[in-house]
CSV table of C-alpha atoms and ligand atoms in Angstrom, one decimal:
chain,number,residue,atom,x,y,z
A,25,UNK,CA,23.7,-195.2,-14.4
A,26,UNK,CA,20.5,-196.1,-16.2
A,27,UNK,CA,20.2,-194.8,-19.8
A,28,UNK,CA,17.8,-192.0,-20.7
A,29,UNK,CA,14.5,-193.2,-22.1
A,30,UNK,CA,13.0,-191.4,-25.1
A,31,UNK,CA,9.3,-190.6,-25.2
A,32,UNK,CA,6.9,-190.1,-28.1
A,33,UNK,CA,3.5,-188.6,-27.4
A,34,UNK,CA,0.4,-189.1,-29.6
A,35,UNK,CA,-1.9,-186.2,-29.4
A,36,UNK,CA,-1.2,-182.8,-28.0
A,37,UNK,CA,-4.5,-181.9,-26.2
A,38,UNK,CA,-5.4,-181.8,-22.4
A,39,UNK,CA,-3.0,-184.6,-21.6
A,40,UNK,CA,-0.4,-184.7,-24.4
A,41,UNK,CA,0.5,-180.9,-24.4
A,42,UNK,CA,0.9,-180.8,-20.5
A,43,UNK,CA,3.0,-183.9,-20.6
A,44,UNK,CA,5.2,-182.7,-23.4
A,45,UNK,CA,5.7,-179.3,-21.7
A,46,UNK,CA,6.8,-181.1,-18.4
A,47,UNK,CA,9.2,-183.3,-20.4
A,48,UNK,CA,10.6,-180.4,-22.2
A,49,UNK,CA,11.1,-178.5,-18.9
A,50,UNK,CA,13.3,-181.5,-17.8
A,51,UNK,CA,12.7,-184.8,-16.1
A,52,UNK,CA,15.6,-186.9,-15.1
A,53,UNK,CA,16.0,-190.0,-17.2
A,54,UNK,CA,13.4,-189.0,-19.8
A,55,UNK,CA,13.7,-187.1,-23.1
A,56,UNK,CA,10.9,-186.0,-25.4
A,57,UNK,CA,11.6,-187.6,-28.8
A,58,UNK,CA,8.6,-186.7,-31.0
A,59,UNK,CA,5.0,-185.9,-30.9
A,60,UNK,CA,1.9,-186.5,-33.2
A,61,UNK,CA,-0.9,-184.1,-33.8
A,62,UNK,CA,-3.9,-183.8,-36.1
A,63,UNK,CA,-3.6,-180.1,-36.7
A,64,UNK,CA,0.1,-179.6,-37.4
A,65,UNK,CA,-0.2,-175.7,-37.5
A,66,UNK,CA,-1.9,-175.7,-34.1
A,67,UNK,CA,0.7,-178.1,-32.7
A,68,UNK,CA,3.6,-176.0,-34.1
A,69,UNK,CA,2.2,-172.9,-32.4
A,70,UNK,CA,1.8,-174.9,-29.1
A,71,UNK,CA,5.4,-176.1,-29.2
A,72,UNK,CA,6.8,-172.7,-30.2
A,73,UNK,CA,8.0,-171.9,-26.7
A,74,UNK,CA,9.8,-175.2,-26.1
A,75,UNK,CA,13.5,-175.3,-25.2
A,76,UNK,CA,13.9,-178.2,-27.7
A,77,UNK,CA,11.1,-178.5,-30.2
A,78,UNK,CA,10.3,-182.1,-30.9
A,79,UNK,CA,9.5,-183.1,-34.5
A,80,UNK,CA,5.8,-183.7,-35.3
A,81,UNK,CA,5.6,-187.2,-36.9
A,82,UNK,CA,2.9,-189.7,-38.0
A,83,UNK,CA,1.4,-191.9,-35.3
A,84,UNK,CA,3.3,-195.0,-36.5
A,85,UNK,CA,6.7,-193.1,-36.4
A,86,UNK,CA,6.3,-192.4,-32.7
A,87,UNK,CA,7.4,-196.2,-32.3
A,88,UNK,CA,10.9,-195.1,-32.8
A,89,UNK,CA,10.9,-193.8,-29.1
A,90,UNK,CA,11.4,-196.1,-26.2
A,91,UNK,CA,8.1,-195.1,-24.6
A,92,UNK,CA,4.9,-194.2,-26.6
A,93,UNK,CA,2.3,-192.4,-24.7
A,94,UNK,CA,-1.2,-192.4,-26.3
A,95,UNK,CA,-3.1,-189.3,-25.6
A,96,UNK,CA,-5.3,-189.0,-28.7
A,97,UNK,CA,-8.9,-189.9,-29.4
A,98,UNK,CA,-9.9,-193.6,-29.0
A,99,UNK,CA,-10.5,-193.7,-32.8
A,100,UNK,CA,-6.7,-193.8,-33.4
A,101,UNK,CA,-5.7,-196.0,-30.4
A,102,UNK,CA,-5.2,-199.2,-32.5
A,103,UNK,CA,-2.7,-197.5,-34.9
A,104,UNK,CA,-0.6,-196.1,-32.1
A,105,UNK,CA,-0.8,-199.3,-29.9
A,106,UNK,CA,0.0,-201.7,-32.7
A,107,UNK,CA,3.0,-199.7,-34.0
A,108,UNK,CA,4.5,-199.3,-30.5
A,109,UNK,CA,3.7,-203.0,-29.4
A,110,UNK,CA,5.2,-204.5,-32.7
A,111,UNK,CA,8.3,-202.4,-32.2
A,112,UNK,CA,8.6,-203.9,-28.7
A,113,UNK,CA,8.3,-200.5,-27.0
A,114,UNK,CA,6.7,-199.4,-23.6
A,115,UNK,CA,3.2,-198.4,-24.5
A,116,UNK,CA,1.4,-196.1,-22.1
A,117,UNK,CA,-2.2,-195.7,-23.0
A,118,UNK,CA,-4.6,-192.9,-22.0
A,119,UNK,CA,-7.6,-194.2,-24.0
A,120,UNK,CA,-7.8,-197.3,-21.7
A,121,UNK,CA,-11.3,-198.1,-22.7
A,122,UNK,CA,-10.1,-198.9,-26.2
A,123,UNK,CA,-7.8,-201.6,-24.8
A,124,UNK,CA,-10.6,-203.6,-23.4
A,125,UNK,CA,-12.0,-205.1,-26.7
A,126,UNK,CA,-8.3,-205.4,-28.0
A,127,UNK,CA,-6.7,-207.7,-25.4
A,128,UNK,CA,-5.0,-209.6,-28.2
A,129,UNK,CA,-2.7,-206.6,-28.0
A,130,UNK,CA,-1.4,-208.0,-24.6
A,131,UNK,CA,-0.6,-211.4,-26.3
A,132,UNK,CA,1.3,-209.5,-29.1
A,133,UNK,CA,3.3,-207.6,-26.4
A,134,UNK,CA,4.2,-210.9,-24.8
A,135,UNK,CA,5.6,-212.1,-28.1
A,136,UNK,CA,7.5,-208.9,-29.1
A,137,UNK,CA,8.9,-208.0,-25.6
A,138,UNK,CA,6.7,-204.8,-25.5
A,139,UNK,CA,5.1,-203.7,-22.2
A,140,UNK,CA,1.7,-202.1,-21.7
A,141,UNK,CA,1.7,-199.8,-18.8
A,142,UNK,CA,-1.8,-198.5,-17.8
A,143,UNK,CA,-1.4,-195.3,-15.7
A,144,UNK,CA,-3.8,-194.6,-12.9
A,145,UNK,CA,-4.9,-191.5,-14.8
A,146,UNK,CA,-7.8,-189.6,-13.6
A,147,UNK,CA,-8.5,-192.3,-10.9
A,148,UNK,CA,-6.9,-193.2,-7.6
A,149,UNK,CA,-6.0,-196.3,-5.6
A,150,UNK,CA,-5.2,-198.7,-8.2
A,151,UNK,CA,-2.3,-199.9,-6.2
A,152,UNK,CA,-4.7,-201.0,-3.3
A,153,UNK,CA,-7.0,-202.5,-5.9
A,154,UNK,CA,-4.2,-204.5,-7.4
A,155,UNK,CA,-3.1,-205.7,-4.0
A,156,UNK,CA,-6.7,-206.7,-3.1
A,157,UNK,CA,-7.0,-208.6,-6.4
A,158,UNK,CA,-4.0,-210.8,-5.5
A,159,UNK,CA,-6.5,-212.3,-3.1
A,160,UNK,CA,-10.3,-212.9,-3.1
A,161,UNK,CA,-12.4,-209.8,-4.3
A,162,UNK,CA,-16.2,-210.1,-4.0
A,163,UNK,CA,-17.0,-206.8,-5.9
A,164,UNK,CA,-15.7,-203.6,-7.4
A,165,UNK,CA,-17.9,-200.7,-8.3
A,166,UNK,CA,-17.3,-197.2,-9.4
A,167,UNK,CA,-19.7,-194.2,-9.3
A,168,UNK,CA,-18.9,-191.5,-11.7
A,169,UNK,CA,-20.5,-188.1,-11.3
A,170,UNK,CA,-19.7,-185.4,-13.9
A,171,UNK,CA,-21.1,-181.9,-14.7
A,172,UNK,CA,-23.4,-182.6,-17.8
A,173,UNK,CA,-20.8,-181.0,-20.1
A,174,UNK,CA,-18.2,-183.6,-19.1
A,175,UNK,CA,-20.5,-186.3,-20.7
A,176,UNK,CA,-21.5,-184.5,-24.0
A,177,UNK,CA,-20.6,-186.3,-27.2
A,178,UNK,CA,-20.9,-189.8,-25.9
A,179,UNK,CA,-22.2,-192.3,-28.4
A,180,UNK,CA,-24.4,-193.9,-25.7
A,181,UNK,CA,-26.3,-190.5,-25.3
A,182,UNK,CA,-26.9,-190.3,-29.0
A,183,UNK,CA,-28.0,-193.9,-29.3
A,184,UNK,CA,-30.5,-193.5,-26.4
A,185,UNK,CA,-31.7,-189.9,-27.3
A,186,UNK,CA,-30.4,-188.5,-24.1
A,187,UNK,CA,-29.9,-184.6,-24.1
A,188,UNK,CA,-27.4,-184.5,-21.1
A,189,UNK,CA,-27.4,-180.6,-21.2
A,190,UNK,CA,-31.0,-180.7,-20.4
A,191,UNK,CA,-30.1,-182.1,-16.9
A,192,UNK,CA,-30.1,-178.8,-15.1
A,193,UNK,CA,-32.1,-179.6,-11.9
A,194,UNK,CA,-31.8,-182.9,-10.3
A,195,UNK,CA,-28.8,-185.3,-10.9
A,196,UNK,CA,-29.6,-188.1,-13.3
A,197,UNK,CA,-28.4,-191.7,-13.6
A,198,UNK,CA,-27.4,-192.0,-17.2
A,199,UNK,CA,-25.9,-195.5,-17.3
A,200,UNK,CA,-25.6,-198.5,-15.1
A,201,UNK,CA,-23.8,-201.6,-16.2
A,202,UNK,CA,-20.4,-203.2,-16.6
A,203,UNK,CA,-17.1,-201.4,-17.4
A,204,UNK,CA,-16.8,-203.0,-20.8
A,205,UNK,CA,-20.2,-201.7,-22.0
A,206,UNK,CA,-19.5,-198.2,-20.4
A,207,UNK,CA,-16.2,-198.0,-22.3
A,208,UNK,CA,-18.0,-198.6,-25.6
A,209,UNK,CA,-20.8,-196.2,-24.8
A,210,UNK,CA,-18.5,-193.5,-23.2
A,211,UNK,CA,-15.1,-193.9,-24.9
A,212,UNK,CA,-14.0,-190.4,-23.9
A,213,UNK,CA,-15.5,-190.2,-20.5
A,214,UNK,CA,-14.9,-193.2,-18.3
A,215,UNK,CA,-11.4,-194.6,-19.1
A,216,UNK,CA,-11.2,-194.6,-15.3
A,217,UNK,CA,-13.6,-197.6,-15.2
A,218,UNK,CA,-11.5,-199.5,-17.8
A,219,UNK,CA,-8.3,-198.8,-15.7
A,220,UNK,CA,-10.1,-200.0,-12.6
A,221,UNK,CA,-11.3,-203.2,-14.4
A,222,UNK,CA,-7.9,-204.0,-15.5
A,223,UNK,CA,-6.4,-203.6,-12.0
A,224,UNK,CA,-9.1,-205.6,-10.3
A,225,UNK,CA,-11.6,-208.3,-11.5
A,226,UNK,CA,-12.0,-207.4,-15.1
A,227,UNK,CA,-14.5,-205.5,-17.3
A,228,UNK,CA,-17.4,-207.9,-17.0
A,229,UNK,CA,-17.5,-208.0,-13.2
A,230,UNK,CA,-16.7,-204.3,-12.6
A,231,UNK,CA,-19.8,-202.3,-12.4
A,232,UNK,CA,-20.3,-198.6,-13.0
A,233,UNK,CA,-22.9,-196.0,-12.5
A,234,UNK,CA,-22.5,-192.7,-14.5
A,235,UNK,CA,-24.5,-189.7,-13.3
A,236,UNK,CA,-25.0,-186.3,-14.9
A,237,UNK,CA,-25.0,-183.9,-11.9
A,238,UNK,CA,-25.5,-180.2,-12.5
A,239,UNK,CA,-24.5,-179.5,-8.9
A,240,UNK,CA,-21.0,-180.8,-9.1
A,241,UNK,CA,-18.1,-178.7,-10.8
A,242,UNK,CA,-15.6,-181.5,-10.6
A,243,UNK,CA,-15.4,-185.0,-12.3
A,244,UNK,CA,-16.0,-187.2,-9.2
A,245,UNK,CA,-15.2,-190.9,-9.1
A,246,UNK,CA,-15.9,-193.1,-6.1
A,247,UNK,CA,-14.5,-196.6,-6.1
A,248,UNK,CA,-15.9,-199.3,-3.7
A,249,UNK,CA,-14.1,-202.6,-3.3
A,250,UNK,CA,-15.3,-205.6,-1.1
A,251,UNK,CA,-12.4,-208.0,-0.7
A,252,UNK,CA,-11.4,-210.7,1.7
A,253,UNK,CA,-8.3,-208.7,2.8
A,254,UNK,CA,-9.9,-205.2,3.0
A,255,UNK,CA,-12.9,-202.9,2.2
A,256,UNK,CA,-12.0,-199.8,0.2
A,257,UNK,CA,-14.0,-196.7,-0.4
A,258,UNK,CA,-12.1,-193.9,-2.1
A,259,UNK,CA,-13.2,-190.6,-3.9
A,260,UNK,CA,-11.3,-188.4,-6.2
A,261,UNK,CA,-12.8,-185.0,-7.3
A,262,UNK,CA,-11.0,-183.9,-10.5
A,263,UNK,CA,-10.8,-180.3,-11.6
A,264,UNK,CA,-11.7,-180.5,-15.3
A,265,UNK,CA,-9.0,-179.2,-17.6
A,266,UNK,CA,-9.5,-176.0,-19.5
A,267,UNK,CA,-8.9,-177.6,-22.9
A,268,UNK,CA,-11.2,-180.7,-22.5
A,269,UNK,CA,-13.9,-180.6,-19.6
A,270,UNK,CA,-14.2,-184.5,-19.9
A,271,UNK,CA,-10.6,-184.7,-18.8
A,272,UNK,CA,-9.3,-184.1,-15.2
A,273,UNK,CA,-6.3,-181.9,-14.8
A,274,UNK,CA,-4.6,-184.6,-12.7
A,275,UNK,CA,-4.4,-187.0,-15.7
A,276,UNK,CA,-1.2,-185.7,-17.4
A,277,UNK,CA,0.3,-185.3,-13.9
A,278,UNK,CA,-0.5,-189.1,-13.3
A,279,UNK,CA,1.1,-190.0,-16.5
A,280,UNK,CA,4.2,-188.1,-15.7
A,281,UNK,CA,4.4,-189.7,-12.3
A,282,UNK,CA,4.0,-193.1,-14.1
A,283,UNK,CA,6.9,-192.4,-16.5
A,284,UNK,CA,9.2,-191.2,-13.7
A,285,UNK,CA,8.5,-194.7,-12.1
A,286,UNK,CA,9.9,-196.3,-15.1
A,287,UNK,CA,13.3,-194.6,-14.6
A,288,UNK,CA,13.6,-193.5,-10.8
A,289,UNK,CA,15.9,-195.2,-8.4
A,290,UNK,CA,13.4,-194.7,-5.6
A,291,UNK,CA,9.8,-195.8,-6.5
A,292,UNK,CA,6.9,-195.5,-4.1
A,293,UNK,CA,3.7,-197.5,-4.4
A,294,UNK,CA,3.2,-200.9,-6.1
B,316,NDP,N1,-7.1,-192.8,-18.6
B,316,NDP,C1,-7.6,-191.8,-18.0
B,316,NDP,O1,-7.7,-191.5,-16.7
B,316,NDP,C2,-8.0,-190.6,-18.8
B,316,NDP,C3,-8.1,-190.7,-20.3
B,316,NDP,N2,-8.5,-189.8,-21.1
B,316,NDP,C4,-8.6,-190.1,-22.5
B,316,NDP,O2,-7.2,-189.7,-23.0
B,316,NDP,C5,-7.4,-189.4,-24.4
B,316,NDP,C6,-6.9,-188.0,-24.6
B,316,NDP,O3,-7.5,-187.0,-23.9
B,316,NDP,P1,-7.4,-185.6,-24.0
B,316,NDP,O4,-6.0,-185.2,-24.0
B,316,NDP,O5,-8.2,-184.8,-23.0
B,316,NDP,O6,-7.9,-185.2,-25.4
B,316,NDP,P2,-7.9,-183.9,-26.2
B,316,NDP,O7,-9.1,-183.9,-27.1
B,316,NDP,O8,-7.8,-182.7,-25.4
B,316,NDP,O9,-6.7,-184.1,-27.1
B,316,NDP,C7,-6.6,-185.0,-28.0
B,316,NDP,C8,-5.4,-184.7,-29.0
B,316,NDP,O10,-5.3,-185.7,-30.0
B,316,NDP,C9,-5.0,-185.2,-31.3
B,316,NDP,N3,-5.5,-185.9,-32.4
B,316,NDP,C10,-6.7,-186.2,-32.9
B,316,NDP,N4,-6.7,-187.1,-33.9
B,316,NDP,C11,-5.3,-187.3,-34.1
B,316,NDP,C12,-4.7,-188.0,-35.1
B,316,NDP,N5,-5.2,-188.7,-36.0
B,316,NDP,N6,-3.2,-188.1,-35.0
B,316,NDP,C13,-2.6,-187.4,-34.0
B,316,NDP,N7,-3.2,-186.7,-33.0
B,316,NDP,C14,-4.6,-186.7,-33.1
B,316,NDP,C15,-5.9,-183.8,-31.2
B,316,NDP,O11,-5.3,-182.9,-32.1
B,316,NDP,P3,-6.1,-181.5,-32.5
B,316,NDP,O12,-6.0,-180.7,-31.3
B,316,NDP,O13,-5.3,-181.0,-33.6
B,316,NDP,O14,-7.4,-181.9,-32.7
B,316,NDP,C16,-5.6,-183.4,-29.7
B,316,NDP,O15,-4.4,-182.7,-29.6
B,316,NDP,C17,-8.9,-189.5,-24.7
B,316,NDP,O16,-9.1,-190.7,-25.3
B,316,NDP,C18,-9.5,-189.4,-23.3
B,316,NDP,O17,-10.7,-190.0,-23.2
B,316,NDP,C19,-8.8,-188.7,-20.5
B,316,NDP,C20,-8.9,-188.4,-19.1
B,316,NDP,C21,-8.6,-189.5,-18.3
B,317,OAA,O1,-11.8,-191.4,-17.3
B,317,OAA,C1,-11.8,-190.4,-18.1
B,317,OAA,O2,-11.9,-190.6,-19.4
B,317,OAA,C2,-11.8,-189.1,-17.7
B,317,OAA,C3,-12.4,-188.8,-16.4
B,317,OAA,O3,-13.3,-189.4,-16.0
B,317,OAA,C4,-11.7,-187.7,-15.6
B,317,OAA,O4,-10.7,-187.1,-16.2
B,317,OAA,O5,-12.0,-187.5,-14.3
């Protein structure tokens, strides 16, 4: 029988707390080992009802676990990632946009034996995009439409004096460019574009449109891929989570499915 893998989680917000709860409830082959949080008193209160309360440790100490899930702000990505990768762990990032300018971490992982497993997260269809990218791909685009409050706080908006909450009538195109620049300008809003870029043809060739749309209630992403093997058009309409409207509720579920795939005997999808 395969041995149980321990899991450390950085961040206990919309993603981390839901994932921690699911692991505490019991997932075959996985055990919650430790968590990290900014506000320890809040974290202790959130963990109070757990069957087995995990210790709250520093970000670097999470690397004692077999799997380190990063579910924290992009600002602390490097600290979590470096410790996990140097320790040779399985590193599962949520803030995928923060990986794009740090691809040297992939070289380090190769040297230490670590693995970096990017979950599908709030997106869909990365299995098909990866398959298409084994052959010739002409283009990959993503169109993201969010209620204006799902874009609030992005550095790009501040740099360009865009008051996104003033978009109350017609939908407005806020950004058009490549996935690399989008990830820098919207580090907490379009990690999906970064994951798509890594699955397909890279952050420079993957293009994205970001729309603020007062008429949608869901974070909506449409991927279009034109490949030699297939044409893909896929849309996901994510219910925003209560804790963080930028984050779709499906995200912690996607990460849980990803973790199950690391230990399960039957695994579906590439
Ligand atoms: N890949 C994907 O598809 C998606 C990725 N994301 C990304 O995932 C990340 C997490 O998202 P989400 O859960 O919604 O974010 P939240 O803001 O809901 O939660 C972030 C958590 O990180 C904690 N935190 C902040 N600073 C630190 C620190 N220094 N050490 C430890 N913990 C810290 C916060 O603690 P406290 O509550 O005490 O402040 C909070 O619990 C974000 O970067 C987000 O952009 C989001 C959605 C989809
Ligand atoms: O990609 C992200 O960071 C979040 C997102 O769009 C979603 O949850 O729908």
